[in-house]
Amino acid sequence: MTDLNSNTVAIIGGGVIGGGWAARFLLNGWDVQVFDPDPEAERKISEVLANARRALPGLYDKALPNEGSLTFHEDIADALKGAAWVQESVPERLDLKHKIYAQILEFAADDAVIGSSTSGFKPSELNQGEGRIIVAHPFNPVYLLPLIELVGASEHCAQAADVLRSLGMYPLTVRKEIDAHIADRLMEAVWREGLWLIKDGICSTAELDEAIRMGFGLRWAQMGLFETFRIAGGEAGMKHFMAQFGPALKWPWTKLMDVPEFNDELVDLVAGQSDAQSGHKTIRELERLRDDNLVAMMRALKATGSGAGGVITAHEAILPDVQSQDLPITVSRAIPQSWTDYNGHMNETHYIEIASQATDRFMQMIGADADYIAAGRSYFTVENHIRYLTELHAGDQITVSTRVLLGEGKKMHLFHMIQDADGTLAATVETLQIHMDLKARSSSLPEEHVAQALSGFATQHAALPIPNGVGRHVGQRNAS
């Protein structure tokens, strides 16, 4: 029996999807063992990993776990050894999948999850009857998008769902097996109608994409289909919407029951327009553009807890805090791409954002947490002083250690030291906070448990040397 906490995954098939799975597991601390006979598999996965390392940490305001190990194996039995999860991502040929499954079932641990990335086949087809193999269908890029459609035996899907949530993913268990599951059936409907619109000369591929990304695509990203339509029904809600637009279901608006002839003429038409639309960029450039946009949108959704943003928040809550024996570590995170400016380094506004995160975390450490604030007490910032000492770039891992300079009465005087992965001091932020009564909107003394915790840090830190830069003012010369 394999310990399911072993955090070892076997990736069988290392293409775009297999590589995305490898990145998702690896960047969440799992050891990844890859089997793929393609001699280019290691290069391809390395390129996917480079994009994942650039993008995934930018979703979070906490550090992801240390990466696991990545190994490539020529023998499938070696790749399966000790794996608590096996993810098959070979081409969509049922005969090939059955051949691979025979080997997986022979060499995999009895209690390992066995998932298939198939976008179309049902578990009954994969297993040739009842069996252990479940559908675990992801969406590209697997290392960013949270949705995983699970189809199969309930006990195996439940086992898989627990692991997926620990990876920051959103497992959606499909109630009944059906060809192409849920999301791909919806995308197929749009794809079919889109082909007709292009074939009939109604629009080009670029114009069709604009219709999606400038309109309903933005709504769907945070509310989906039915919640969007509920709002469209106004105060009367979904019943009013359906009464108003239901009759349109009988109108010849779409050709979903018909498919244009898939011939060379249609392929050339679509491919030519697609090349004109985005052929000036390489696939890797398009992937990075896609990832940057996804990170920015998902971070925006995170602020409200909507859609994929809620999944990130839930995952972030279970990520461990970095510990220190000296000063408390109040921030440990990567710099997201969206924080950089035209100079290529982190914009000055985000140094304040990092300091704000550090102050918020320190407030939690002394008991001035969300419950304390909800009860009508908090600390307000009254003054900041920032020193920019070295550049920070997208993807840089940073930590913030916080020194208490003063913690008595209504005042909390902090000194945040922002360091890069090499321990170089990149910036300091000195900040003065005043305790407030939120109901009276005036300064007040903190509750006793908060005051004692703050005083304890202040006493401990008073024995340390005063950091360089404390008490500086704007324009003050450095000591020679």
Coordinates of C-alpha atoms in Angstrom, one line a residue:
M1 CA 0.0 0.0 0.0
T2 CA 1.2 3.5 -0.9
D3 CA 0.9 6.3 1.6
L4 CA -1.2 8.9 -0.1
N5 CA 0.7 11.6 1.7
S6 CA 3.8 10.5 -0.2
N7 CA 3.3 13.5 -2.5
T8 CA 4.7 11.6 -5.5
V9 CA 2.9 11.7 -8.9
A10 CA 3.5 9.7 -12.1
I11 CA 2.8 11.6 -15.3
I12 CA 2.2 9.3 -18.2
G13 CA 2.4 11.4 -21.4
G14 CA 4.3 14.7 -21.3
G15 CA 2.6 16.8 -24.0
V16 CA 0.9 20.2 -23.4
I17 CA -1.6 18.7 -20.9
G18 CA 0.8 16.3 -19.2
G19 CA 3.4 19.0 -18.9
G20 CA 0.8 21.3 -17.3
W21 CA -0.1 18.6 -14.8
A22 CA 3.6 18.1 -14.0
A23 CA 4.0 21.9 -13.4
R24 CA 0.8 22.0 -11.1
F25 CA 2.1 19.2 -9.0
L26 CA 5.7 20.2 -8.9
L27 CA 5.1 23.8 -7.9
N28 CA 2.9 22.6 -5.1
G29 CA 5.7 20.5 -3.6
W30 CA 5.1 17.1 -5.2
D31 CA 7.8 14.9 -6.6
V32 CA 7.0 14.3 -10.3
Q33 CA 8.0 11.2 -12.3
V34 CA 7.4 11.4 -16.0
F35 CA 7.1 8.6 -18.6
D36 CA 7.0 9.6 -22.2
P37 CA 8.8 7.9 -25.1
D38 CA 9.0 11.2 -27.0
P39 CA 12.7 12.1 -27.1
E40 CA 11.6 15.8 -26.9
A41 CA 9.5 15.3 -23.8
E42 CA 12.1 16.7 -21.4
R43 CA 12.5 19.9 -23.5
K44 CA 8.8 20.4 -23.9
I45 CA 8.0 19.9 -20.2
S46 CA 10.9 22.3 -19.3
E47 CA 9.4 25.0 -21.5
V48 CA 5.9 24.5 -19.9
L49 CA 7.6 24.6 -16.5
A50 CA 9.3 27.9 -17.3
N51 CA 5.9 29.5 -18.1
A52 CA 4.4 28.0 -15.0
R53 CA 7.2 29.2 -12.7
R54 CA 6.6 32.7 -14.2
A55 CA 2.8 32.7 -13.8
L56 CA 1.5 30.5 -11.0
P57 CA 3.2 32.1 -8.0
G58 CA 1.9 35.5 -9.1
L59 CA -1.7 34.4 -8.2
Y60 CA -0.8 34.2 -4.5
D61 CA 0.1 36.6 -1.8
K62 CA 1.9 33.8 0.1
A63 CA 4.8 31.6 -1.1
L64 CA 4.0 28.3 -2.6
P65 CA 5.7 25.2 -1.2
N66 CA 9.3 24.4 -2.2
E67 CA 9.3 22.6 -5.5
G68 CA 9.5 18.8 -5.5
S69 CA 11.9 16.8 -7.7
L70 CA 11.3 16.2 -11.4
T71 CA 12.6 13.0 -13.0
F72 CA 12.2 11.3 -16.4
H73 CA 12.0 7.6 -16.8
E74 CA 12.4 5.3 -19.8
D75 CA 10.5 2.5 -18.1
I76 CA 6.8 3.0 -17.1
A77 CA 7.2 0.8 -14.1
D78 CA 9.9 3.1 -12.7
A79 CA 7.8 6.1 -13.3
L80 CA 4.9 4.5 -11.4
K81 CA 7.0 3.4 -8.4
G82 CA 5.7 4.9 -5.1
A83 CA 3.2 7.2 -6.9
A84 CA 0.1 8.2 -4.9
W85 CA -1.4 9.7 -8.1
V86 CA -1.1 8.6 -11.7
Q87 CA -2.2 11.0 -14.4
E88 CA -2.6 9.6 -18.0
S89 CA -2.4 12.2 -20.7
V90 CA -1.6 10.2 -23.9
P91 CA -3.3 11.0 -27.2
E92 CA -7.1 10.5 -27.5
R93 CA -6.9 6.9 -29.0
L94 CA -8.9 4.4 -27.0
D95 CA -6.7 1.5 -28.0
L96 CA -3.6 3.3 -26.9
K97 CA -5.1 4.2 -23.6
H98 CA -6.2 0.6 -22.9
K99 CA -2.6 -0.5 -23.6
I100 CA -1.3 2.1 -21.2
Y101 CA -3.9 1.2 -18.5
A102 CA -2.9 -2.4 -18.6
Q103 CA 0.7 -1.4 -17.6
I104 CA -0.6 1.2 -15.0
L105 CA -2.8 -1.4 -13.3
E106 CA 0.1 -3.9 -13.2
F107 CA 2.6 -1.6 -11.6
A108 CA 0.7 1.2 -9.8
A109 CA 0.0 1.0 -6.1
D110 CA -3.4 -0.4 -5.1
D111 CA -4.5 2.8 -3.4
A112 CA -3.2 5.3 -6.0
V113 CA -5.5 7.6 -7.8
I114 CA -5.6 6.8 -11.5
G115 CA -6.8 9.8 -13.5
S116 CA -7.2 10.3 -17.2
S117 CA -7.0 13.7 -18.9
T118 CA -9.4 12.6 -21.6
S119 CA -11.7 15.3 -22.9
G120 CA -14.2 13.0 -24.5
F121 CA -14.1 9.3 -23.4
K122 CA -16.3 8.1 -20.5
P123 CA -15.0 6.0 -17.5
S124 CA -17.0 3.0 -18.7
E125 CA -15.0 3.1 -22.0
L126 CA -11.7 3.7 -20.3
N127 CA -12.2 0.8 -17.8
Q128 CA -14.1 -1.4 -20.3
G129 CA -16.6 -1.8 -17.5
E130 CA -16.3 -1.0 -13.8
G131 CA -12.9 -0.1 -12.6
R132 CA -10.5 2.2 -10.8
I133 CA -9.7 4.7 -13.6
I134 CA -11.5 8.0 -13.4
V135 CA -11.7 10.9 -15.7
A136 CA -9.8 13.9 -14.3
H137 CA -10.2 16.3 -17.1
P138 CA -8.3 19.6 -16.8
F139 CA -8.2 22.8 -18.8
N140 CA -5.2 24.4 -20.5
P141 CA -3.1 25.8 -18.9
V142 CA -3.4 23.2 -16.2
Y143 CA -1.0 25.0 -13.9
L144 CA -3.3 28.1 -13.8
L145 CA -6.9 27.2 -14.5
P146 CA -8.5 25.5 -11.5
L147 CA -11.3 23.4 -13.0
I148 CA -11.0 19.6 -13.1
E149 CA -14.0 17.6 -14.2
L150 CA -14.1 14.3 -12.3
V151 CA -16.2 11.4 -13.6
G152 CA -16.2 7.8 -12.3
A153 CA -16.7 5.8 -9.2
S154 CA -17.7 8.0 -6.3
E155 CA -15.1 6.8 -3.8
H156 CA -12.3 7.3 -6.3
C157 CA -13.6 10.8 -7.3
A158 CA -13.9 11.8 -3.6
Q159 CA -10.3 10.6 -3.0
A160 CA -9.1 12.6 -6.0
A161 CA -11.0 15.7 -5.0
D162 CA -9.2 16.0 -1.7
V163 CA -5.8 16.0 -3.4
L164 CA -6.9 18.4 -6.1
R165 CA -8.1 21.0 -3.6
S166 CA -4.7 20.8 -1.9
L167 CA -3.2 21.8 -5.2
G168 CA -5.4 24.9 -5.5
M169 CA -7.8 23.3 -8.0
Y170 CA -11.5 23.1 -8.2
P171 CA -12.8 19.5 -8.6
L172 CA -16.3 19.4 -10.2
T173 CA -17.8 15.9 -10.0
V174 CA -20.0 15.2 -13.0
R175 CA -23.3 13.5 -11.8
K176 CA -23.6 11.1 -14.8
E177 CA -21.1 10.1 -17.4
I178 CA -21.6 11.6 -20.8
D179 CA -19.5 12.1 -23.9
A180 CA -17.2 15.2 -23.5
H181 CA -18.4 15.8 -19.9
I182 CA -19.7 19.4 -19.3
A183 CA -17.4 22.2 -20.3
D184 CA -16.2 20.8 -23.6
R185 CA -19.8 20.2 -24.7
L186 CA -20.5 23.9 -24.1
M187 CA -17.3 24.9 -25.9
E188 CA -18.2 22.6 -28.8
A189 CA -21.6 24.4 -29.2
V190 CA -19.9 27.8 -29.5
W191 CA -17.2 26.3 -31.8
R192 CA -19.9 24.8 -34.2
E193 CA -21.8 28.0 -34.4
G194 CA -18.5 29.9 -34.8
L195 CA -17.6 27.8 -37.8
W196 CA -20.9 28.6 -39.5
L197 CA -20.5 32.3 -38.8
I198 CA -17.1 32.3 -40.5
K199 CA -18.0 30.0 -43.3
D200 CA -21.0 32.1 -44.2
G201 CA -18.9 35.3 -44.1
I202 CA -20.7 36.9 -41.2
C203 CA -17.4 37.6 -39.4
S204 CA -13.7 36.7 -39.3
T205 CA -12.0 34.7 -36.6
A206 CA -10.7 37.9 -35.1
E207 CA -14.1 39.5 -35.0
L208 CA -15.7 36.4 -33.5
D209 CA -13.0 36.4 -30.8
E210 CA -13.7 40.1 -30.1
A211 CA -17.4 39.4 -29.6
I212 CA -16.4 36.9 -26.9
R213 CA -13.6 38.7 -25.1
M214 CA -15.2 42.2 -25.3
G215 CA -18.6 41.0 -24.0
F216 CA -20.0 37.9 -22.6
G217 CA -16.6 36.2 -22.0
L218 CA -15.9 38.8 -19.2
R219 CA -19.3 38.1 -17.6
W220 CA -18.9 34.4 -17.8
A221 CA -15.5 34.5 -16.2
Q222 CA -17.0 35.6 -12.9
M223 CA -20.6 34.6 -13.0
G224 CA -21.0 31.8 -15.5
L225 CA -24.1 31.4 -17.7
F226 CA -27.1 31.1 -15.5
E227 CA -26.2 33.7 -12.9
T228 CA -25.5 36.1 -15.8
F229 CA -28.9 35.5 -17.2
R230 CA -30.5 35.8 -13.8
I231 CA -29.3 39.4 -13.6
A232 CA -30.5 40.0 -17.2
G233 CA -34.0 39.2 -15.9
G234 CA -33.9 42.2 -13.6
E235 CA -35.6 42.3 -10.2
A236 CA -38.0 39.5 -11.3
G237 CA -35.0 37.2 -11.8
M238 CA -34.7 34.0 -13.8
K239 CA -38.4 33.4 -14.4
H240 CA -38.8 36.7 -16.0
F241 CA -35.7 36.2 -18.2
M242 CA -36.9 32.8 -19.4
A243 CA -40.4 34.1 -20.1
Q244 CA -38.9 36.9 -22.1
F245 CA -36.3 35.0 -24.0
G246 CA -37.6 31.4 -23.9
P247 CA -39.6 31.7 -27.1
A248 CA -36.3 32.5 -28.9
L249 CA -35.3 28.8 -28.5
K250 CA -37.7 28.1 -31.4
W251 CA -36.3 30.8 -33.6
P252 CA -33.6 29.9 -36.2
W253 CA -30.9 31.8 -34.4
T254 CA -28.3 29.0 -34.4
K255 CA -27.3 26.0 -36.5
L256 CA -26.3 23.8 -33.5
M257 CA -28.1 20.8 -35.0
D258 CA -26.2 21.2 -38.2
V259 CA -22.5 21.2 -38.9
P260 CA -20.7 22.8 -41.9
E261 CA -18.9 20.3 -44.1
F262 CA -15.4 19.9 -42.7
N263 CA -13.3 20.2 -45.9
D264 CA -10.0 21.7 -47.0
E265 CA -11.8 24.9 -48.0
L266 CA -13.1 25.5 -44.5
V267 CA -9.8 24.6 -42.9
D268 CA -7.9 27.0 -45.2
L269 CA -10.4 29.7 -44.5
V270 CA -10.2 29.4 -40.7
A271 CA -6.5 28.8 -40.6
G272 CA -5.8 31.7 -42.9
Q273 CA -7.8 34.1 -40.8
S274 CA -6.3 32.8 -37.6
D275 CA -2.7 33.4 -39.0
A276 CA -3.7 36.9 -40.0
Q277 CA -5.1 37.5 -36.5
S278 CA -2.2 36.3 -34.4
G279 CA 0.5 34.8 -36.6
H280 CA 2.9 37.6 -35.8
K281 CA 3.4 36.1 -32.3
T282 CA 5.0 32.7 -31.5
I283 CA 3.1 30.1 -29.6
R284 CA 5.3 30.7 -26.5
E285 CA 4.6 34.5 -26.8
L286 CA 0.9 33.8 -27.0
E287 CA 1.1 31.5 -24.0
R288 CA 2.9 34.1 -21.9
L289 CA 0.3 36.8 -23.0
R290 CA -2.5 34.4 -22.0
D291 CA -0.9 33.6 -18.7
D292 CA -0.3 37.2 -17.8
N293 CA -3.9 38.1 -18.6
L294 CA -5.2 35.1 -16.7
V295 CA -3.2 36.0 -13.6
A296 CA -4.4 39.6 -13.7
M297 CA -8.0 38.6 -14.1
M298 CA -7.9 35.8 -11.5
R299 CA -6.2 38.2 -9.0
A300 CA -9.0 40.7 -9.6
L301 CA -11.6 37.9 -9.0
K302 CA -9.6 37.0 -5.8
A303 CA -10.3 40.4 -4.4
T304 CA -14.1 39.6 -4.3
G305 CA -13.8 35.9 -3.9
S306 CA -15.7 35.4 -7.2
G307 CA -15.2 32.4 -9.5
A308 CA -11.6 31.2 -9.8
G309 CA -10.6 33.9 -7.3
G310 CA -12.4 32.1 -4.5
V311 CA -10.4 28.9 -5.2
I312 CA -7.1 30.8 -5.0
T313 CA -8.2 32.3 -1.6
A314 CA -9.1 28.9 -0.2
H315 CA -5.8 27.4 -1.4
E316 CA -3.8 30.3 0.0
A317 CA -5.4 29.8 3.4
I318 CA -3.8 26.4 3.7
L319 CA -0.4 27.3 2.5
P320 CA 2.0 27.4 5.4
D321 CA 3.6 30.6 6.7
V322 CA 7.3 30.9 6.6
Q323 CA 8.8 30.6 10.1
S324 CA 11.8 32.5 11.5
Q325 CA 13.7 32.3 14.8
D326 CA 14.6 36.0 14.7
L327 CA 12.2 38.7 13.4
P328 CA 8.7 37.5 12.4
I329 CA 8.3 36.8 8.6
T330 CA 5.2 38.7 7.7
V331 CA 5.3 38.3 3.9
S332 CA 6.7 35.5 1.7
R333 CA 5.6 35.6 -1.9
A334 CA 6.5 36.0 -5.6
I335 CA 6.2 39.3 -7.5
P336 CA 3.3 39.0 -10.1
Q337 CA 3.9 40.1 -13.6
S338 CA 1.1 42.7 -13.2
W339 CA 3.2 44.6 -10.6
T340 CA 6.0 45.5 -13.1
D341 CA 6.0 48.7 -15.2
Y342 CA 7.6 50.0 -18.4
N343 CA 11.1 49.9 -16.8
G344 CA 10.7 46.1 -16.3
H345 CA 10.9 46.2 -12.5
M346 CA 8.3 46.4 -9.7
N347 CA 6.4 49.7 -9.7
E348 CA 6.8 51.8 -6.5
T349 CA 3.1 51.6 -5.6
H350 CA 3.4 47.9 -4.9
Y351 CA 6.1 48.4 -2.3
I352 CA 3.4 50.1 -0.2
E353 CA 1.1 47.1 -1.0
I354 CA 3.7 44.7 0.3
A355 CA 4.2 46.8 3.4
S356 CA 0.4 46.8 3.9
Q357 CA 0.3 43.1 3.6
A358 CA 3.1 42.8 6.2
T359 CA 1.3 45.2 8.6
D360 CA -1.9 43.2 8.2
R361 CA -0.1 39.9 8.9
F362 CA 1.6 41.4 11.9
M363 CA -1.7 42.6 13.2
Q364 CA -3.0 39.1 13.0
M365 CA 0.0 37.9 14.9
I366 CA -0.8 40.2 17.9
G367 CA -4.5 39.4 17.8
A368 CA -5.8 42.4 15.8
D369 CA -7.3 40.0 13.3
A370 CA -10.5 39.9 11.3
D371 CA -12.7 39.2 14.4
Y372 CA -11.0 42.1 16.2
I373 CA -11.7 44.5 13.4
A374 CA -15.3 43.2 13.1
A375 CA -15.7 44.0 16.8
G376 CA -14.8 47.7 16.0
R377 CA -11.1 47.9 16.7
S378 CA -8.1 48.3 14.4
Y379 CA -4.9 50.1 13.6
F380 CA -4.7 52.9 11.0
T381 CA -1.6 54.0 9.1
V382 CA -0.7 57.6 9.7
E383 CA 2.8 57.8 8.2
N384 CA 5.1 55.8 5.9
H385 CA 8.7 56.2 4.7
I386 CA 10.0 54.0 1.9
R387 CA 13.6 53.4 0.8
Y388 CA 14.1 51.7 -2.6
L389 CA 17.4 50.0 -2.4
T390 CA 17.5 47.5 -5.4
E391 CA 15.2 46.5 -8.2
L392 CA 12.6 43.7 -7.9
H393 CA 11.3 41.9 -11.0
A394 CA 8.4 39.7 -11.9
G395 CA 8.8 36.2 -10.4
D396 CA 11.3 37.3 -7.8
Q397 CA 10.7 35.6 -4.5
I398 CA 10.7 38.0 -1.6
T399 CA 10.3 37.8 2.2
V400 CA 9.5 40.6 4.6
S401 CA 10.7 40.6 8.2
T402 CA 9.1 43.0 10.6
R403 CA 10.8 44.9 13.5
V404 CA 8.7 46.6 16.2
L405 CA 10.4 49.9 17.1
L406 CA 7.6 51.0 19.5
G407 CA 4.6 49.3 20.8
E408 CA 2.9 51.1 23.7
G409 CA -0.3 53.1 24.2
K410 CA -2.0 53.8 21.0
K411 CA 1.1 53.6 18.8
M412 CA 2.5 50.8 16.8
H413 CA 5.8 51.7 15.0
L414 CA 7.0 49.1 12.6
F415 CA 10.0 48.7 10.3
H416 CA 9.5 46.3 7.4
M417 CA 12.6 44.9 5.6
I418 CA 11.9 43.5 2.1
Q419 CA 14.6 41.0 1.0
D420 CA 15.0 39.1 -2.2
A421 CA 15.7 35.3 -2.5
D422 CA 19.4 35.9 -2.0
G423 CA 18.8 37.8 1.2
T424 CA 19.7 41.2 -0.3
L425 CA 17.8 44.1 1.3
A426 CA 15.6 45.4 -1.6
A427 CA 13.6 48.0 0.3
T428 CA 12.5 49.2 3.8
V429 CA 9.2 50.6 4.8
E430 CA 9.0 52.4 8.2
T431 CA 5.3 52.8 9.2
L432 CA 3.5 54.4 12.2
Q433 CA 0.1 53.0 13.1
I434 CA -2.5 54.5 15.6
H435 CA -5.0 52.3 17.3
M436 CA -8.6 53.3 16.4
D437 CA -12.1 52.8 17.7
L438 CA -13.9 52.2 14.4
K439 CA -17.4 53.1 15.8
A440 CA -16.3 56.4 17.4
R441 CA -13.8 57.0 14.5
S442 CA -11.2 58.2 17.0
S443 CA -8.0 56.9 18.5
S444 CA -8.2 54.6 21.4
L445 CA -6.1 52.2 23.5
P446 CA -6.0 48.6 22.2
E447 CA -7.6 45.7 24.0
E448 CA -5.5 44.2 26.7
H449 CA -4.5 41.0 24.8
V450 CA -3.4 43.0 21.8
A451 CA -1.5 45.4 23.9
Q452 CA 0.3 42.6 25.7
A453 CA 1.2 40.8 22.5
L454 CA 2.5 44.0 20.9
S455 CA 4.5 44.9 24.0
G456 CA 6.0 41.4 24.0
F457 CA 7.4 41.9 20.5
A458 CA 8.6 45.4 21.3
T459 CA 10.5 44.2 24.4
Q460 CA 12.0 41.3 22.4
H461 CA 13.1 43.5 19.5
A462 CA 14.5 46.3 21.8
A463 CA 17.5 44.1 22.5
L464 CA 18.4 44.0 18.7
P465 CA 20.6 46.6 17.0
I466 CA 18.6 49.5 15.4
P467 CA 18.4 48.7 11.6
N468 CA 20.0 51.0 9.2
G469 CA 17.5 53.5 7.8
V470 CA 15.3 53.9 10.8
G471 CA 14.1 57.5 11.3
R472 CA 15.3 58.8 7.9
H473 CA 13.5 61.6 6.1
V474 CA 13.1 62.2 2.4
G475 CA 16.3 63.5 0.8
Q476 CA 18.5 62.7 3.8
R477 CA 22.0 61.8 2.7
N478 CA 23.4 58.4 3.4
A479 CA 26.2 58.2 6.0
S480 CA 29.6 58.0 4.2

